[in-house]
CSV table of C-alpha atoms in Angstrom, one decimal:
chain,number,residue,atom,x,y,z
A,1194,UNK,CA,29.9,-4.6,-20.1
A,1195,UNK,CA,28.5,-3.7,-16.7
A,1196,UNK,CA,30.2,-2.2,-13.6
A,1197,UNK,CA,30.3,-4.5,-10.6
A,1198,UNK,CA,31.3,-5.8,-7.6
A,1199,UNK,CA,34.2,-3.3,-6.3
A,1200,UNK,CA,34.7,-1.4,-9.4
A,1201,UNK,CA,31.4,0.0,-9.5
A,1202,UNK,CA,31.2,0.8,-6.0
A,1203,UNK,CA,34.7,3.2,-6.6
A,1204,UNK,CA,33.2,4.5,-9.5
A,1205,UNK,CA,30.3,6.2,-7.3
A,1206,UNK,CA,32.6,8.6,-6.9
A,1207,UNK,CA,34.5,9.0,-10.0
A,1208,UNK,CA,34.4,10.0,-13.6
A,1209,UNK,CA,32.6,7.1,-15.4
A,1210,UNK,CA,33.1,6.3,-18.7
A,1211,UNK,CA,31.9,2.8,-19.3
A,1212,UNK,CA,28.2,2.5,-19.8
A,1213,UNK,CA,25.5,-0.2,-20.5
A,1214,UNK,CA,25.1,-1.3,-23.8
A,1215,UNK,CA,22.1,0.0,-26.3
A,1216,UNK,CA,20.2,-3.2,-25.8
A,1217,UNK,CA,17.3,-3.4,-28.5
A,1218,UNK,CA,14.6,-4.0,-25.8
A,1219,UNK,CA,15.9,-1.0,-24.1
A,1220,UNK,CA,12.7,1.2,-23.0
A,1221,UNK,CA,11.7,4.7,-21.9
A,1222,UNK,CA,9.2,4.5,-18.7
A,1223,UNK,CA,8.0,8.0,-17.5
A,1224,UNK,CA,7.5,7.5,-13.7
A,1225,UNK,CA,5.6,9.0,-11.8
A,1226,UNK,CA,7.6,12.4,-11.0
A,1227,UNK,CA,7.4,12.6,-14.7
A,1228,UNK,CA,10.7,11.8,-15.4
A,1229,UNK,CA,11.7,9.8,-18.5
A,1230,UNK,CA,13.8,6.8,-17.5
A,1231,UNK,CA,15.6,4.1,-19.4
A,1232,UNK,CA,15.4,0.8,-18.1
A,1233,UNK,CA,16.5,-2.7,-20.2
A,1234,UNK,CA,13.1,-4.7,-19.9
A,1235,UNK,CA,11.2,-7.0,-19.8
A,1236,UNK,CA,13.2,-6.2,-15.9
A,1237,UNK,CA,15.1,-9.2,-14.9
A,1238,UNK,CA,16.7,-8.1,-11.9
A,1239,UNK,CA,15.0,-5.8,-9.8
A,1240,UNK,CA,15.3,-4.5,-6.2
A,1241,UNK,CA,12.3,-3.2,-4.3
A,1242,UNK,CA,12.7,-0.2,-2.4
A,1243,UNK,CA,9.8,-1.8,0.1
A,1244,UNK,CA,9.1,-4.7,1.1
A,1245,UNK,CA,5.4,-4.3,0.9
A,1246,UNK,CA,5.9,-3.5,-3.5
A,1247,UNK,CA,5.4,-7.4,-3.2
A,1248,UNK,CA,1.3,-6.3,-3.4
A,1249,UNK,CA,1.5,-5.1,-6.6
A,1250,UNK,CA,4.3,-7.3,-8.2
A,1251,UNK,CA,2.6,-10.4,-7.3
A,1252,UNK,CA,-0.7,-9.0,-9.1
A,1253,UNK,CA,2.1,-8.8,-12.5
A,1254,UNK,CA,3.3,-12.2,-12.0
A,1255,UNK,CA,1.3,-14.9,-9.8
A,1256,UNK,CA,3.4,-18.0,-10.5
A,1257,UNK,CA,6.5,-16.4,-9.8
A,1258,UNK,CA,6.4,-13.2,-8.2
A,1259,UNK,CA,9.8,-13.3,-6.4
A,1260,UNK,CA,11.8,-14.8,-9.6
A,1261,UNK,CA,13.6,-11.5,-10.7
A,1262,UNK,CA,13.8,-9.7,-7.2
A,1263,UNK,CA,17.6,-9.9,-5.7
A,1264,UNK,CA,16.7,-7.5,-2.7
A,1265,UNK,CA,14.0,-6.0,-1.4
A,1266,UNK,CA,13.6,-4.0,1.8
A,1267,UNK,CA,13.1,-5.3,5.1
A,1268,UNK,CA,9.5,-4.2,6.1
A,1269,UNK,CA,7.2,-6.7,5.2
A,1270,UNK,CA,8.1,-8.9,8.2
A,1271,UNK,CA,7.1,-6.3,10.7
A,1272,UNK,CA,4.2,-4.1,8.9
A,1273,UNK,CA,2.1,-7.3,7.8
A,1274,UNK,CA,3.9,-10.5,9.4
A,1275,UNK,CA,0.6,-12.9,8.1
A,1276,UNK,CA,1.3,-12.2,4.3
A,1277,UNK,CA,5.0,-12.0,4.7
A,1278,UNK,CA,4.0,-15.9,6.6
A,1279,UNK,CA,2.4,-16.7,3.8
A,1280,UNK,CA,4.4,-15.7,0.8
A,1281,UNK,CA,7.4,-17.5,2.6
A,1282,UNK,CA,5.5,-20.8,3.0
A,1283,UNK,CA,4.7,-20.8,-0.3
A,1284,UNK,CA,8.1,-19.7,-1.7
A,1285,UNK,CA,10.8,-20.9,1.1
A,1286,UNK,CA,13.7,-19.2,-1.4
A,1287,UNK,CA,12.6,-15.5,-0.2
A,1288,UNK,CA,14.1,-16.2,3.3
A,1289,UNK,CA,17.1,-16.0,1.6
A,1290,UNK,CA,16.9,-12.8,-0.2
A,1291,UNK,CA,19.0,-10.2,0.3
A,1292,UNK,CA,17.3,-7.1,2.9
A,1293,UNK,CA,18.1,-3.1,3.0
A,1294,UNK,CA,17.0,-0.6,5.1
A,1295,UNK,CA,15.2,2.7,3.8
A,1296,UNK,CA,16.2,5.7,2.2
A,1297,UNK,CA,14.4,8.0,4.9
A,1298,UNK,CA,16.0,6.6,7.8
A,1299,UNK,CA,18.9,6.5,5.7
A,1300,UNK,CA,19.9,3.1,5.8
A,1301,UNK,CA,19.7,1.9,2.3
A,1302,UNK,CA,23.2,0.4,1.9
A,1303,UNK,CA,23.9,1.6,-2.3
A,1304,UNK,CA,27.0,-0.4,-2.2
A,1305,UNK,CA,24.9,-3.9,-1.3
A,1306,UNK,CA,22.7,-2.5,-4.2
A,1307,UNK,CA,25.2,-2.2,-6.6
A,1308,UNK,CA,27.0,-5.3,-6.0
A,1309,UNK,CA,23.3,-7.4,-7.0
A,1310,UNK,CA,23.4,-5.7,-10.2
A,1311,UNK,CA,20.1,-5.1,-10.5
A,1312,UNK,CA,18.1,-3.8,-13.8
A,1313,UNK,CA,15.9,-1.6,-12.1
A,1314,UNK,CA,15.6,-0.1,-8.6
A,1315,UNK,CA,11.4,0.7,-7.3
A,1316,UNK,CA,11.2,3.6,-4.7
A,1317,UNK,CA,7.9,4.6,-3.6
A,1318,UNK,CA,7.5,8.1,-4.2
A,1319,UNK,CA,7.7,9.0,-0.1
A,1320,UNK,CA,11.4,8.5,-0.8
A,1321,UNK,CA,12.2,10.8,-3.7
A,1322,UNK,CA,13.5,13.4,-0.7
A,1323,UNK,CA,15.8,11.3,0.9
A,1324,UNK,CA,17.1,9.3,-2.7
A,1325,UNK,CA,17.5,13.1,-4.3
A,1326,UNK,CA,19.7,14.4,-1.0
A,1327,UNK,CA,22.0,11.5,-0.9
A,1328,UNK,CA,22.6,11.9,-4.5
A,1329,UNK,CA,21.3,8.5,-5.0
A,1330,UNK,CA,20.0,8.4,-8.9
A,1331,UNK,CA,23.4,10.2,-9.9
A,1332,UNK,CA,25.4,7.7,-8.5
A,1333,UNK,CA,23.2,5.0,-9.6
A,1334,UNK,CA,23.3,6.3,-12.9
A,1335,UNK,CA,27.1,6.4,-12.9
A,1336,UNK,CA,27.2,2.3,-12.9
A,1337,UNK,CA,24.5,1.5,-15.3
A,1338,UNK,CA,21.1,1.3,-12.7
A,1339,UNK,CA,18.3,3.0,-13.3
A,1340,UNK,CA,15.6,4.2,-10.4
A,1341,UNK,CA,12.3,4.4,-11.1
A,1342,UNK,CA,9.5,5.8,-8.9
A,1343,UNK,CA,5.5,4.5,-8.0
A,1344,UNK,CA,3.2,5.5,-6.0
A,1345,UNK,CA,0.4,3.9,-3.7
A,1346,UNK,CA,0.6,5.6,-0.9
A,1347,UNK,CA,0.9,9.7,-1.1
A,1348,UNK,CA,-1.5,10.1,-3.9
A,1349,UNK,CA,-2.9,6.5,-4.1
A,1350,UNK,CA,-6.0,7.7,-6.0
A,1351,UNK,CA,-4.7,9.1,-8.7
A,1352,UNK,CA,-1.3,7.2,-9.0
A,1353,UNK,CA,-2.2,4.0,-8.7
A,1354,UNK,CA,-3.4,3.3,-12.8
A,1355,UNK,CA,0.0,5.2,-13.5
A,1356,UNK,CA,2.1,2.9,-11.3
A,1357,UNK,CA,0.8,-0.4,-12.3
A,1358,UNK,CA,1.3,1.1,-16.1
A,1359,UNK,CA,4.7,1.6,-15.0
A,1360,UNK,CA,4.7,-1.8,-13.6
A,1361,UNK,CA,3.1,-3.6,-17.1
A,1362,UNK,CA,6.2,-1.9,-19.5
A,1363,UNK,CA,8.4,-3.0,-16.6
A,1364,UNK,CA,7.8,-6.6,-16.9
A,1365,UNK,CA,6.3,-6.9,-20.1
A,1366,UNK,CA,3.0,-7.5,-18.7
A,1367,UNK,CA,1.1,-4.3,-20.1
A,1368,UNK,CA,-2.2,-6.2,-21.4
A,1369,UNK,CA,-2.5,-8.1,-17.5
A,1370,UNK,CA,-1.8,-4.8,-16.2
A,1371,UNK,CA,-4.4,-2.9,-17.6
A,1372,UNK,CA,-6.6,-6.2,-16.7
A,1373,UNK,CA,-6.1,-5.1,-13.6
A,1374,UNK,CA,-6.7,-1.7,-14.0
A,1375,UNK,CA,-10.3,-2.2,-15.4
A,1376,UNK,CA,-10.6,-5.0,-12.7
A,1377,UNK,CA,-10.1,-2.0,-10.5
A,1378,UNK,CA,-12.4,0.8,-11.9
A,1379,UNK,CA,-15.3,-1.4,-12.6
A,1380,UNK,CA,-15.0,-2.5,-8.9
A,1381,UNK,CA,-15.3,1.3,-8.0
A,1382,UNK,CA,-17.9,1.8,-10.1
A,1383,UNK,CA,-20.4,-0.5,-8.3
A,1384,UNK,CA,-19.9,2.5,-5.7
A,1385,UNK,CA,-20.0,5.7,-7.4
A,1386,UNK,CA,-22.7,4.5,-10.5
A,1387,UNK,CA,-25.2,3.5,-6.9
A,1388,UNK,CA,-24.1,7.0,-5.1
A,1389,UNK,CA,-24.4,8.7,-8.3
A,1390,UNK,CA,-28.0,7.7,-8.9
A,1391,UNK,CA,-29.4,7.7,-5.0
A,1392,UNK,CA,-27.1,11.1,-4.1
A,1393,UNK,CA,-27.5,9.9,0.2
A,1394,UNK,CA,-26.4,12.3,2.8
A,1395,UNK,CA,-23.3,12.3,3.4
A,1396,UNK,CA,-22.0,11.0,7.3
A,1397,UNK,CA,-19.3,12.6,9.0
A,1398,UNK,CA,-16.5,10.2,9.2
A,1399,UNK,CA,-13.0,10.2,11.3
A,1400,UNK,CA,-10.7,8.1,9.5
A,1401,UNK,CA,-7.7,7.2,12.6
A,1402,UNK,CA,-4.4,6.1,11.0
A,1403,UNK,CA,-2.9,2.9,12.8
A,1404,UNK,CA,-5.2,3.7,15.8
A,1405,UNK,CA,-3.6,2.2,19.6
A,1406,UNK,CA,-0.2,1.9,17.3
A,1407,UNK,CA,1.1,4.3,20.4
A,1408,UNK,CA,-1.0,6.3,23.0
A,1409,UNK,CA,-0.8,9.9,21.0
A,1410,UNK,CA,-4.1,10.8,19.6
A,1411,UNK,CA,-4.7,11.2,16.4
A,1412,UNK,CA,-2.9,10.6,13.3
A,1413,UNK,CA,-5.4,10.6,10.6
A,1414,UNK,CA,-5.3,11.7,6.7
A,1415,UNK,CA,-6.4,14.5,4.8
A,1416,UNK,CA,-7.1,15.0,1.4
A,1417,UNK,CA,-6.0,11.6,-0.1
A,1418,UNK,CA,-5.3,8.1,0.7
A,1419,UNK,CA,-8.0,6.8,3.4
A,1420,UNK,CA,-9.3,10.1,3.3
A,1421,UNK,CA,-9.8,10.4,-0.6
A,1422,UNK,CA,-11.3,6.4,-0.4
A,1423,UNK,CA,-14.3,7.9,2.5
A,1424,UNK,CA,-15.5,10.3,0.2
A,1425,UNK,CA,-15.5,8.1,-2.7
A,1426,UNK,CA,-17.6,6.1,-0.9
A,1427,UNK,CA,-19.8,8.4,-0.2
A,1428,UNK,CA,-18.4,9.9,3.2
A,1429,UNK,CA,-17.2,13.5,4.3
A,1430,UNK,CA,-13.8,13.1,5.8
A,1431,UNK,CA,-13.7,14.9,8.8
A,1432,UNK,CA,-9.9,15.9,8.7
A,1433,UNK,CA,-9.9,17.0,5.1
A,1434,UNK,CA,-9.7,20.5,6.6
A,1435,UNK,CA,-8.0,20.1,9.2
A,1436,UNK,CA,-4.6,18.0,7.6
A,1437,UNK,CA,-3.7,19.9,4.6
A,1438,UNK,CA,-1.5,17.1,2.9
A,1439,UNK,CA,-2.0,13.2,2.6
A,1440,UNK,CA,-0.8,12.7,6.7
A,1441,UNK,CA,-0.8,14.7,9.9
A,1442,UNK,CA,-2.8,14.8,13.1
A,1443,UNK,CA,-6.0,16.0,14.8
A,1444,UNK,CA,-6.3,16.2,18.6
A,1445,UNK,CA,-9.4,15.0,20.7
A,1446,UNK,CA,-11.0,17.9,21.0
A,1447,UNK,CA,-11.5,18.2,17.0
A,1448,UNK,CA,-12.6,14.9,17.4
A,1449,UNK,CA,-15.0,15.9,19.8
A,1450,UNK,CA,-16.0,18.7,18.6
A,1451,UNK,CA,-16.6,17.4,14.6
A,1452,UNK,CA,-19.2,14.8,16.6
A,1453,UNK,CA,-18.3,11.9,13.6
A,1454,UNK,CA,-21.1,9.9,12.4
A,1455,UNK,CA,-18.5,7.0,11.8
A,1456,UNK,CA,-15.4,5.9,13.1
A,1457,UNK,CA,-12.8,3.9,10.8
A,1458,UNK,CA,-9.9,2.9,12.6
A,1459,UNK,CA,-6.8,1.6,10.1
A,1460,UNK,CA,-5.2,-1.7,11.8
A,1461,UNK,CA,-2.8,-4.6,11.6
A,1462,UNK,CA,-0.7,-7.0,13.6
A,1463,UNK,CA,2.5,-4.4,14.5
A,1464,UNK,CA,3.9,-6.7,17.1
A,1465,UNK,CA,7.3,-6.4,15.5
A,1466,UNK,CA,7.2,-3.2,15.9
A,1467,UNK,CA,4.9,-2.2,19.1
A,1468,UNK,CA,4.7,-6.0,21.2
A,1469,UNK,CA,2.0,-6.1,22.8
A,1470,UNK,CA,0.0,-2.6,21.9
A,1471,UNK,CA,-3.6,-1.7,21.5
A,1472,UNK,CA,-3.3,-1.9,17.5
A,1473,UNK,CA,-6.0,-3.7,16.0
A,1474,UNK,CA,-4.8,-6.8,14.3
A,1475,UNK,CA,-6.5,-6.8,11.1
A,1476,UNK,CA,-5.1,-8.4,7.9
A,1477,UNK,CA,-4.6,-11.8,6.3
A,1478,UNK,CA,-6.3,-14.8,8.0
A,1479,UNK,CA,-6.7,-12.6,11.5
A,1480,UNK,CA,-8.6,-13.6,14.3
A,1481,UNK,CA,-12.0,-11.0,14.4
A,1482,UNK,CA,-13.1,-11.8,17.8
A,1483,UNK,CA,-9.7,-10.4,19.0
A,1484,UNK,CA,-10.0,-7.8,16.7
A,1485,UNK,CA,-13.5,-6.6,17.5
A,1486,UNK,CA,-12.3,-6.5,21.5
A,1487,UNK,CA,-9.1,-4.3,20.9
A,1488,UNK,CA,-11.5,-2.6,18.7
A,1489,UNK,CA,-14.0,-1.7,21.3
A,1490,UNK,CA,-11.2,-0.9,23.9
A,1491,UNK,CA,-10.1,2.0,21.3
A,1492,UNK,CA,-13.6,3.2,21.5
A,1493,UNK,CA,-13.0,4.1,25.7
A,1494,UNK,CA,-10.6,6.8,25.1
A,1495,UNK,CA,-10.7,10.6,26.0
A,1496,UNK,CA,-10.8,11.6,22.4
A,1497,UNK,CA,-14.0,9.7,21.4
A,1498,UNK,CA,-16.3,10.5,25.1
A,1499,UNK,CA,-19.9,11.3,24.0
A,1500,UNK,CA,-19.1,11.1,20.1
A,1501,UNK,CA,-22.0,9.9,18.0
A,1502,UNK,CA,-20.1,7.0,15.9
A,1503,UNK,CA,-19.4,5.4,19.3
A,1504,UNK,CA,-23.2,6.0,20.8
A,1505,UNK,CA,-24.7,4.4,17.4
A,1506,UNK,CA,-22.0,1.5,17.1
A,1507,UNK,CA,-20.6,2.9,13.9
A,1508,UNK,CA,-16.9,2.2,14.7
A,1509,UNK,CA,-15.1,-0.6,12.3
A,1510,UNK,CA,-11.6,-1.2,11.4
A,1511,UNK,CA,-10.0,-1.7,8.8
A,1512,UNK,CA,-6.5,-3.6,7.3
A,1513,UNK,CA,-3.7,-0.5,7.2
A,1514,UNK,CA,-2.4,-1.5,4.3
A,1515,UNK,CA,-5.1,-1.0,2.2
A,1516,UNK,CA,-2.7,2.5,2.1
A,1517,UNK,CA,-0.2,1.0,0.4
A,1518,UNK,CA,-1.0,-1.2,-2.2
A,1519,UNK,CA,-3.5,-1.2,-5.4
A,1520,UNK,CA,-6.3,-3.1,-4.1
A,1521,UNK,CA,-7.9,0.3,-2.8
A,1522,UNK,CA,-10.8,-0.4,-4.8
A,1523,UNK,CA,-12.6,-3.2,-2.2
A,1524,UNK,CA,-11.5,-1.0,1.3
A,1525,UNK,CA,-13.9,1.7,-0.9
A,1526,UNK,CA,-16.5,-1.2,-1.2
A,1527,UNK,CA,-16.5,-2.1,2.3
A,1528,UNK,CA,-16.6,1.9,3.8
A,1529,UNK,CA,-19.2,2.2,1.4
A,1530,UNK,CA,-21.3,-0.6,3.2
A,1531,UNK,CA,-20.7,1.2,6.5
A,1532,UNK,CA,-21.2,4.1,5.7
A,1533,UNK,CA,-24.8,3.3,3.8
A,1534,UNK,CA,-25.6,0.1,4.7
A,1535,UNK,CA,-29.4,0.3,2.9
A,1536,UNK,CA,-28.3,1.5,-0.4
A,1537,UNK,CA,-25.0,-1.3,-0.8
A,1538,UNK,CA,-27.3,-4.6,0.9
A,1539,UNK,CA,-26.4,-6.1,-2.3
A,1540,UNK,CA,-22.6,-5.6,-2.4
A,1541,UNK,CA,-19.9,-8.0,-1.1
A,1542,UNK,CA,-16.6,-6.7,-0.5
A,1543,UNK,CA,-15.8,-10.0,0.8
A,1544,UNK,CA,-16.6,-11.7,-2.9
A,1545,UNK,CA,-14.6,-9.1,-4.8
A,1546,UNK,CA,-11.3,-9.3,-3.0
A,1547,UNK,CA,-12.0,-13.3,-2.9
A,1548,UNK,CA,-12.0,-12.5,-7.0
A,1549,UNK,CA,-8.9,-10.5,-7.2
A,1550,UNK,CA,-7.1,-13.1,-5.2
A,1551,UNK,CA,-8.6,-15.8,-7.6
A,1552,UNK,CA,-7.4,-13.9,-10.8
A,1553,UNK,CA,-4.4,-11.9,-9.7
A,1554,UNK,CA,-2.4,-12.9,-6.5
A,1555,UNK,CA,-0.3,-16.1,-5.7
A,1556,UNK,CA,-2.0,-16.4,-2.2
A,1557,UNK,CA,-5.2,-18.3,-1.4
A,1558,UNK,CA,-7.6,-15.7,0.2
A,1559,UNK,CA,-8.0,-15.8,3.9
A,1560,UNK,CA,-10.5,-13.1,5.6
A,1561,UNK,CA,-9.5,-11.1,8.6
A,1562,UNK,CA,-9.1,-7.4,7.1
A,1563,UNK,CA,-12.4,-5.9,8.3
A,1564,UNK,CA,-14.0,-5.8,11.7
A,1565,UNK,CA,-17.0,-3.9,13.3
A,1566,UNK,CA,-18.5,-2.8,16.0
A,1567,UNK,CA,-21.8,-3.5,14.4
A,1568,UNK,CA,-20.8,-7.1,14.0
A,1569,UNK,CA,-22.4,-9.4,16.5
């Protein structure tokens, strides 16, 4: 039988000798740090280590995607209040659920954990640091609770058809999952097949990571994430040089210097976390006419004086969480439009994400997660 309540919280830090029982539908998932994991599925229990996992779960389970989460952690509330809004009015009961902190900042309470008894623990991969130095999967492991890890956010390009692998085995949903996987590629596809054939030039584009989020300029992305989605769509990301990992910073005069062609701001409504800022509030149902101002106000700052992108109106925004999540594929269709407006006339970014919400998500689609200075 399982540990709980009390006794599995001593037994963090004793010999254990009781563990779970070989269940047949007992699994082996290899996540994606390569490690083999055994996990009791399909999952019936599960905490997520962030808040925001909710993206790809509900894409695994539409009619019910809170049903077997006992905790999750308490981010969605403050990083994208409009879908948290709308996933609550829809399912009241998640008010209810239980909430941790995170295991960088190191408030993830393991006790609280272990006491919901869950099958399976989700950390994004950005964790692995922190989990590893607290000892976290050891003493996990000690009571029976397995930790498995995804990724949509440091590598999102190439982890993302892993992780919602990982996702299918999880919840015995692997043919919906790789639905969802060819959903995806044949949605990047009507970029690359088009760029393939007409081989444009290639704009210069600054990609600005949660731009008026603070007044420190400029947080941007290298090699991957936002970054790796510009040149997929047929961009050269300016700071791919410059930032040698997925994050980091350039300052104005780089900016300056690099002269961008285009501008792509990331955005969302951070009220929670910065009332009142110069974010750009992007995202689910948002109001564009707002947007578009806070928008243009970004556009008056030191860092981007005489640059091209602002001269020719080529500065958009763009919802930030597009970072974290696996509908990558339709911010790639609408930086693709941007960036080559003549060659993707025909292409509606709009329609497809409309689509995945009618086949995939819970929610209802509402538009709001792109803006432009181009719009009138």
């Amino acid at each position: 039988m399982r540990i709980t309540g009390k006794a599995a919280v001593l037994a963090m830090g004793l010999v254990v000798t009781a563990v779970w029982p070989a269940f047949a539908d007992m699994i082996t998932v290899k996540d994606v740090t390569g490690r083999d994991v055994e996990v009791n599925a399909p999952v019936k229990h599960m905490i997520l280590g962030e808040g925001r996992q909710i993206y790809f779960l509900a894409a695994l389970d539409r009619e019910a995607p809170f049903q077997h989460v006992v905790g999750w952690r308490d981010d969605l509330p403050k990083a994208d209040p409009e879908s948290y809004d709308a996933y609550l009015a829809k399912y009241p009961e998640i008010a209810k659920l239980p909430t941790f902190g995170g295991m960088k900042d190191g408030t993830f309470d393991i006790e609280q954990a272990v006491a919901l008894k869950p099958d399976v623990i989700l950390m994004n991969i950005d964790a692995k640091t922190a989990t590893e130095e607290a000892g976290y999967i050891e003493k996990l492991g000690k009571v029976g609770i397995p930790l498995v890890y995804v990724d949509f956010r440091e590598k999102p390009m190439e982890n993302t058809e892993p992780s919602m692998r990982i996702m299918g085995k999880l919840m015995g949903k692997e043919a919906l999952a790789e639905d969802f996987i060819k959903f995806r590629a044949d949605s990047i596809r009507q970029v690359t097949d088009v760029l393939q054939k007409a081989n444009p030039p290639k704009p210069v584009v600054f990609v600005e990571r949660a731009g008026g989020y603070s007044e420190d300029c400029c947080m941007s992305f290298g090699n991957e994430n936002f970054g790796k989605m510009v040149e997929i769509a047929g961009g050269t990301n300016m700071a791919k040089d410059i930032i040698p990992g997925t994050f980091g910073t350039v300052n104005p005069e780089q900016i300056i210097a690099s002269n961008p062609d285009q501008i792509i701001v990331t955005g969302g409504n951070w009220d929670k976390y910065v009332p009142g800022g110069n974010w750009v509030g992007v995202g689910y149902g948002a109001d564009l006419t707002e947007a578009h101002r806070k928008l243009e106000a970004l556009t008056k700052r030191p860092a981007f004086t005489g640059v091209k992108a602002v001269a020719d109106n080529n500065v958009h925004a763009i919802w930030h969480q597009f970072y974290n999540n696996p509908y990558q594929f339709v911010a790639i269709q609408e930086i693709a439009k941007w960036l080559h407006p003549d060659l993707f006339a025909d292409l509606d970014p709009e329609a497809t994400f409309k689509e995945l919400h009618a086949r995939f998500l819970p929610l209802d689609y509402k538009p709001g997660y792109f803006v432009s200075l181009k719009d009138e």
